[in-house]
Tab-separated table of C-alpha atoms in Angstrom:
chain	number	residue	atom	x	y	z
A	90	UNK	CA	180.480	69.879	191.618
A	91	UNK	CA	180.900	73.296	189.977
A	92	UNK	CA	180.826	73.475	186.189
A	93	UNK	CA	181.839	76.761	184.561
A	94	UNK	CA	180.394	76.061	181.109
A	95	UNK	CA	176.643	76.146	180.685
A	96	UNK	CA	176.915	73.388	178.049
A	97	UNK	CA	178.641	71.094	180.505
A	98	UNK	CA	176.002	71.803	183.133
A	99	UNK	CA	173.197	71.009	180.701
A	100	UNK	CA	174.916	67.829	179.584
A	101	UNK	CA	175.402	66.592	183.135
A	102	UNK	CA	171.797	67.368	184.020
A	103	UNK	CA	170.047	66.155	180.876
A	104	UNK	CA	172.126	63.166	179.758
A	105	UNK	CA	171.396	60.917	182.787
A	106	UNK	CA	167.671	61.632	182.387
A	107	UNK	CA	167.883	60.792	178.687
A	108	UNK	CA	169.778	57.573	179.365
A	109	UNK	CA	167.303	56.534	182.058
A	110	UNK	CA	164.347	57.349	179.787
A	111	UNK	CA	165.799	55.264	176.951
A	112	UNK	CA	166.448	52.314	179.258
A	113	UNK	CA	162.912	52.474	180.682
A	114	UNK	CA	161.455	52.784	177.174
A	115	UNK	CA	163.442	49.731	176.027
A	116	UNK	CA	162.276	47.647	178.988
A	117	UNK	CA	158.619	48.678	178.577
A	118	UNK	CA	158.675	48.020	174.836
A	119	UNK	CA	160.294	44.603	175.258
A	120	UNK	CA	157.877	43.577	178.015
A	121	UNK	CA	154.812	44.732	176.082
A	122	UNK	CA	156.009	43.027	172.918
A	123	UNK	CA	156.701	39.765	174.765
A	124	UNK	CA	153.197	39.808	176.235
A	125	UNK	CA	151.663	40.478	172.822
A	126	UNK	CA	153.706	37.773	171.093
A	127	UNK	CA	152.871	35.275	173.853
A	128	UNK	CA	149.151	36.031	173.522
A	129	UNK	CA	149.179	35.691	169.729
A	130	UNK	CA	151.231	32.489	169.958
A	131	UNK	CA	148.770	30.923	172.398
A	132	UNK	CA	145.849	31.841	170.140
A	133	UNK	CA	147.626	30.319	167.144
A	134	UNK	CA	148.544	27.136	169.021
A	135	UNK	CA	145.031	26.706	170.381
A	136	UNK	CA	143.614	27.031	166.867
A	137	UNK	CA	146.114	24.421	165.637
A	138	UNK	CA	145.202	22.064	168.482
A	139	UNK	CA	141.457	22.487	167.906
A	140	UNK	CA	141.757	21.822	164.179
A	141	UNK	CA	143.772	18.629	164.619
A	142	UNK	CA	141.686	17.481	167.584
A	143	UNK	CA	138.554	17.789	165.439
A	144	UNK	CA	140.160	15.719	162.684
A	145	UNK	CA	141.153	12.957	165.111
A	146	UNK	CA	137.694	13.045	166.700
A	147	UNK	CA	136.132	12.658	163.244
A	148	UNK	CA	137.948	9.357	162.697
A	149	UNK	CA	136.939	8.064	166.113
A	150	UNK	CA	133.306	9.084	165.662
A	151	UNK	CA	133.192	7.147	162.374
A	152	UNK	CA	134.347	4.047	164.247
A	153	UNK	CA	131.771	4.597	166.989
A	154	UNK	CA	129.027	4.931	164.392
A	155	UNK	CA	130.188	1.712	162.763
A	156	UNK	CA	130.188	-0.184	166.069
A	157	UNK	CA	126.707	1.147	166.906
A	158	UNK	CA	125.336	0.077	163.535
A	159	UNK	CA	126.621	-3.478	163.994
A	160	UNK	CA	125.229	-3.661	167.542
A	161	UNK	CA	121.769	-2.497	166.417
A	162	UNK	CA	121.765	-4.987	163.542
A	163	UNK	CA	122.738	-7.894	165.804
A	164	UNK	CA	120.230	-6.915	168.511
A	165	UNK	CA	117.357	-7.013	166.045
A	166	UNK	CA	118.313	-10.283	164.371
A	167	UNK	CA	120.393	-12.509	166.666
A	168	UNK	CA	117.536	-14.908	167.461
A	169	UNK	CA	117.234	-16.103	163.864
A	170	UNK	CA	120.510	-15.203	162.131
A	171	UNK	CA	123.288	-17.770	161.654
A	172	UNK	CA	126.890	-16.831	162.423
A	173	UNK	CA	127.827	-17.167	158.746
A	174	UNK	CA	125.681	-14.129	157.901
A	175	UNK	CA	127.309	-12.060	160.636
A	176	UNK	CA	130.739	-13.250	159.543
A	177	UNK	CA	130.084	-12.015	156.000
A	178	UNK	CA	128.877	-8.662	157.376
A	179	UNK	CA	132.030	-8.184	159.451
A	180	UNK	CA	134.286	-9.266	156.579
A	181	UNK	CA	132.720	-6.698	154.261
A	182	UNK	CA	132.921	-4.023	156.930
A	183	UNK	CA	136.621	-4.376	157.690
A	184	UNK	CA	137.464	-4.720	153.997
A	185	UNK	CA	135.986	-1.293	153.219
A	186	UNK	CA	137.457	0.587	156.192
A	187	UNK	CA	141.206	1.193	156.167
A	188	UNK	CA	141.258	2.291	159.789
A	189	UNK	CA	139.605	-0.933	161.020
A	190	UNK	CA	141.830	-3.913	161.875
A	191	UNK	CA	139.131	-6.290	163.026
A	192	UNK	CA	135.753	-6.705	164.663
A	193	UNK	CA	134.207	-9.189	167.051
A	194	UNK	CA	130.873	-10.198	168.558
A	195	UNK	CA	131.056	-11.079	172.237
A	196	UNK	CA	127.937	-12.589	173.821
A	197	UNK	CA	126.923	-13.118	177.398
A	198	UNK	CA	126.923	-16.770	178.545
A	199	UNK	CA	124.434	-18.838	176.501
A	200	UNK	CA	122.838	-15.683	175.063
A	201	UNK	CA	123.439	-16.545	171.392
A	202	UNK	CA	124.103	-20.268	171.574
A	203	UNK	CA	122.318	-22.044	174.488
A	204	UNK	CA	125.112	-24.598	174.574
A	205	UNK	CA	128.096	-22.268	174.772
A	206	UNK	CA	129.169	-20.104	177.692
A	207	UNK	CA	131.844	-18.326	175.631
A	208	UNK	CA	130.746	-17.185	172.193
A	209	UNK	CA	133.163	-14.537	170.883
A	210	UNK	CA	134.162	-14.924	167.224
A	211	UNK	CA	136.609	-12.349	165.958
A	212	UNK	CA	137.197	-11.359	162.321
A	213	UNK	CA	140.431	-9.586	161.432
A	214	UNK	CA	142.601	-8.559	158.502
A	215	UNK	CA	145.401	-10.899	157.526
A	216	UNK	CA	147.138	-9.329	154.557
A	217	UNK	CA	144.472	-8.945	151.914
A	218	UNK	CA	142.138	-11.486	153.501
A	219	UNK	CA	139.628	-11.501	156.354
A	220	UNK	CA	140.162	-14.344	158.814
A	221	UNK	CA	137.892	-15.566	161.605
A	222	UNK	CA	139.332	-16.871	164.853
A	223	UNK	CA	137.644	-18.553	167.825
A	224	UNK	CA	140.728	-18.614	170.009
A	225	UNK	CA	139.270	-15.977	172.362
A	226	UNK	CA	136.114	-18.005	173.067
A	227	UNK	CA	137.359	-19.882	176.106
A	228	UNK	CA	137.775	-19.650	179.857
A	229	UNK	CA	141.517	-19.149	179.541
A	230	UNK	CA	141.117	-15.842	177.740
A	231	UNK	CA	137.846	-15.053	179.545
A	232	UNK	CA	136.718	-12.085	177.488
A	233	UNK	CA	134.190	-11.173	180.189
A	234	UNK	CA	137.096	-9.681	182.174
A	235	UNK	CA	138.726	-7.786	179.307
A	236	UNK	CA	138.679	-3.988	179.292
A	237	UNK	CA	136.683	-3.649	176.080
A	238	UNK	CA	133.959	-5.955	177.426
A	239	UNK	CA	133.691	-4.385	180.873
A	240	UNK	CA	133.656	-0.925	179.258
A	241	UNK	CA	130.736	-1.851	177.025
A	242	UNK	CA	128.754	-3.643	179.713
A	243	UNK	CA	129.170	-0.686	182.046
A	244	UNK	CA	128.028	1.921	179.533
A	245	UNK	CA	125.092	2.727	177.278
A	246	UNK	CA	127.243	4.204	174.526
A	247	UNK	CA	130.404	3.289	172.604
A	248	UNK	CA	133.607	3.340	174.621
A	249	UNK	CA	137.141	3.594	173.214
A	250	UNK	CA	139.949	1.972	175.182
A	251	UNK	CA	143.253	3.651	175.862
A	252	UNK	CA	145.756	2.860	173.106
A	253	UNK	CA	147.907	-0.195	173.641
A	254	UNK	CA	150.975	-1.563	171.892
A	255	UNK	CA	150.491	-4.824	170.017
A	256	UNK	CA	153.910	-6.553	169.802
A	257	UNK	CA	152.629	-9.040	167.205
A	258	UNK	CA	151.817	-6.390	164.610
A	259	UNK	CA	154.218	-3.791	165.986
A	260	UNK	CA	151.499	-1.141	165.966
A	261	UNK	CA	149.617	1.028	168.431
A	262	UNK	CA	145.956	0.016	168.552
A	263	UNK	CA	142.742	0.906	170.317
A	264	UNK	CA	139.358	-0.805	170.602
A	265	UNK	CA	135.894	0.678	170.364
A	266	UNK	CA	133.217	-1.383	172.078
A	267	UNK	CA	129.479	-0.863	172.418
A	268	UNK	CA	126.802	-2.992	174.100
A	269	UNK	CA	124.243	-5.113	172.266
A	270	UNK	CA	120.996	-4.145	173.962
A	271	UNK	CA	117.764	-6.118	173.616
A	272	UNK	CA	114.689	-5.000	175.512
A	273	UNK	CA	116.800	-2.952	177.909
A	274	UNK	CA	119.066	-5.918	178.653
A	275	UNK	CA	122.679	-6.179	177.497
A	276	UNK	CA	123.367	-9.520	175.858
A	277	UNK	CA	126.960	-8.814	174.853
A	278	UNK	CA	128.999	-6.288	172.930
A	279	UNK	CA	130.533	-5.441	169.571
A	280	UNK	CA	134.166	-4.437	169.219
A	281	UNK	CA	135.854	-2.605	166.382
A	282	UNK	CA	139.654	-2.495	166.622
A	283	UNK	CA	141.252	0.680	165.322
A	284	UNK	CA	144.557	0.837	163.495
A	285	UNK	CA	145.915	4.217	164.530
A	286	UNK	CA	148.215	4.944	161.584
A	287	UNK	CA	145.671	7.312	160.024
A	288	UNK	CA	145.591	9.260	163.271
A	289	UNK	CA	149.367	9.198	163.726
A	290	UNK	CA	149.702	10.591	160.200
A	291	UNK	CA	147.616	13.578	161.271
A	292	UNK	CA	149.991	14.205	164.156
A	293	UNK	CA	153.032	13.692	161.931
A	294	UNK	CA	151.768	16.390	159.569
A	295	UNK	CA	151.566	19.033	162.286
A	296	UNK	CA	154.218	21.659	161.551
A	297	UNK	CA	154.302	24.994	163.332
A	298	UNK	CA	157.073	27.399	162.433
A	299	UNK	CA	160.528	25.867	162.076
A	300	UNK	CA	160.574	23.537	165.099
A	301	UNK	CA	156.930	23.048	166.178
A	302	UNK	CA	155.735	19.413	165.992
A	303	UNK	CA	152.751	17.412	167.213
A	304	UNK	CA	152.663	14.814	169.998
A	305	UNK	CA	149.757	12.500	170.862
A	306	UNK	CA	149.498	10.321	173.955
A	307	UNK	CA	146.831	8.282	175.655
A	308	UNK	CA	145.104	9.607	178.761
A	309	UNK	CA	147.696	7.737	180.828
A	310	UNK	CA	150.716	9.070	178.900
A	311	UNK	CA	151.236	6.190	176.443
A	312	UNK	CA	153.028	7.654	173.431
A	313	UNK	CA	150.915	7.258	170.266
A	314	UNK	CA	152.660	9.622	167.841
A	315	UNK	CA	155.394	12.252	167.730
A	316	UNK	CA	158.272	13.034	170.094
A	317	UNK	CA	160.323	9.907	169.266
A	318	UNK	CA	159.422	7.337	166.588
A	319	UNK	CA	161.490	4.642	168.272
A	320	UNK	CA	159.644	5.096	171.538
A	321	UNK	CA	156.334	4.993	169.678
A	322	UNK	CA	157.265	1.600	168.246
A	323	UNK	CA	158.313	0.385	171.682
A	324	UNK	CA	155.025	1.449	173.263
A	325	UNK	CA	156.769	3.838	175.667
A	326	UNK	CA	154.940	5.857	178.293
A	327	UNK	CA	156.118	9.444	178.774
A	328	UNK	CA	155.319	9.317	182.483
A	329	UNK	CA	158.214	6.865	182.746
A	330	UNK	CA	160.570	8.595	180.318
A	331	UNK	CA	164.296	8.649	181.107
A	332	UNK	CA	164.181	12.460	180.918
A	333	UNK	CA	162.885	13.800	184.250
A	334	UNK	CA	161.876	17.053	182.561
A	335	UNK	CA	159.601	15.159	180.157
A	336	UNK	CA	158.067	13.199	183.042
A	337	UNK	CA	157.270	16.450	184.860
A	338	UNK	CA	155.780	17.912	181.688
A	339	UNK	CA	153.636	14.815	181.087
A	340	UNK	CA	152.322	14.803	184.645
A	341	UNK	CA	151.154	18.389	184.135
A	342	UNK	CA	149.481	17.488	180.842
A	343	UNK	CA	147.643	14.542	182.406
A	344	UNK	CA	146.500	16.592	185.390
A	345	UNK	CA	144.995	19.459	183.337
A	346	UNK	CA	142.534	19.625	180.464
A	347	UNK	CA	144.552	22.200	178.513
A	348	UNK	CA	147.297	24.720	179.047
A	349	UNK	CA	150.981	25.444	178.529
A	350	UNK	CA	153.976	23.645	179.994
A	351	UNK	CA	157.463	22.724	178.812
A	352	UNK	CA	160.492	20.484	179.007
A	353	UNK	CA	164.192	20.410	178.171
A	354	UNK	CA	166.104	17.767	176.250
A	355	UNK	CA	169.450	18.980	177.571
A	356	UNK	CA	170.201	21.026	174.441
A	357	UNK	CA	167.034	23.013	173.896
A	358	UNK	CA	164.096	24.190	175.948
A	359	UNK	CA	160.648	23.444	174.525
A	360	UNK	CA	157.334	25.096	175.187
A	361	UNK	CA	154.408	22.666	175.036
A	362	UNK	CA	150.818	23.698	174.317
A	363	UNK	CA	148.279	20.949	174.982
A	364	UNK	CA	144.602	20.064	174.824
A	365	UNK	CA	142.437	17.022	175.591
A	366	UNK	CA	140.438	15.092	172.991
A	367	UNK	CA	137.090	14.944	174.764
A	368	UNK	CA	135.908	11.717	173.156
A	369	UNK	CA	138.758	9.647	174.567
A	370	UNK	CA	140.741	11.753	177.025
A	371	UNK	CA	143.833	11.457	174.812
A	372	UNK	CA	146.333	14.310	175.016
A	373	UNK	CA	147.260	16.340	171.937
A	374	UNK	CA	150.307	18.597	172.170
A	375	UNK	CA	152.364	20.963	170.066
A	376	UNK	CA	155.989	21.291	171.217
A	377	UNK	CA	158.134	24.120	169.865
A	378	UNK	CA	161.581	25.403	170.792
A	379	UNK	CA	161.300	28.267	173.250
A	380	UNK	CA	164.073	30.144	171.429
A	381	UNK	CA	162.023	30.255	168.230
A	382	UNK	CA	159.135	31.876	170.102
A	383	UNK	CA	161.466	34.395	171.762
A	384	UNK	CA	163.524	35.177	168.666
A	385	UNK	CA	161.321	38.119	167.541
A	386	UNK	CA	161.590	39.577	171.048
A	387	UNK	CA	165.378	39.244	171.026
A	388	UNK	CA	165.534	40.961	167.635
A	389	UNK	CA	163.322	43.777	168.883
A	390	UNK	CA	165.427	44.240	172.030
A	391	UNK	CA	168.607	44.442	169.935
A	392	UNK	CA	167.028	47.138	167.751
A	393	UNK	CA	165.819	49.092	170.770
A	394	UNK	CA	169.257	48.948	172.367
A	395	UNK	CA	170.849	50.163	169.130
A	396	UNK	CA	168.395	53.087	168.944
A	397	UNK	CA	169.087	53.868	172.596
A	398	UNK	CA	172.836	53.953	172.045
A	399	UNK	CA	172.502	56.144	168.921
A	400	UNK	CA	170.155	58.545	170.762
A	401	UNK	CA	172.618	58.899	173.640
A	402	UNK	CA	175.541	59.484	171.282
A	403	UNK	CA	173.583	62.138	169.350
A	404	UNK	CA	172.622	63.786	172.632
């Protein structure tokens, strides 16, 4: 094509280069900014997860310490101490610990009382009172086969069960159990049942940005706090959620120790940052709308496009 005016020739030659340069600059800037924002977001989320994980772990360690103290006391005195003294000790203990729902002593056959195969008294809160029940000390219940007992007898340290839903109280609970060891031999175990409302309050207080919230599940996906209060009350498991996207997300969370995944509720896409509470294997997550994370990038892209258009017009 032959242009007679030098200005036209320059415009035809320079303008496409300018346009291309502006487009490339916009793409590079947007990509670099997205990478930077993603890195800073991950660092922020990891710090949030670590802080809340440490707080939850602190509560659980207090319960473990309590269970250990009871076990050591019983081990050193069970041959000469009447049950009434232990009952008073457990009553005082649960009365002064808001997180504790109840505590029990569970002995091996004939270990505490030579005439009783099942000796498992349990003291629990009933309103403002502490009540003792013996209804678990029988072959029908057979506490020797219960998870808390097998955990304790198979370990040398306190073990915390996966959370479970108690339909009677309508709460999510967990049990810490530790063996009673005498002369290297386990003669039973101590249990301390944990009321998880203090822990769920921690999760409920997690707020990141405008839409970021906390979610806590057991190692198997049982919903403890966050996501959906109704499902928490129902003892739902997110690996069996009616949203296939949530199920896929939860399977990823269970399979890995920490990382980033996501799900969609049909209206919004969520990015999920997660970590594992080492003491129990429970999964702590922060879910935030993907749009909120990308909003600064979108704003930057719009500004870059506007600058590009102005630069081309000026040229």
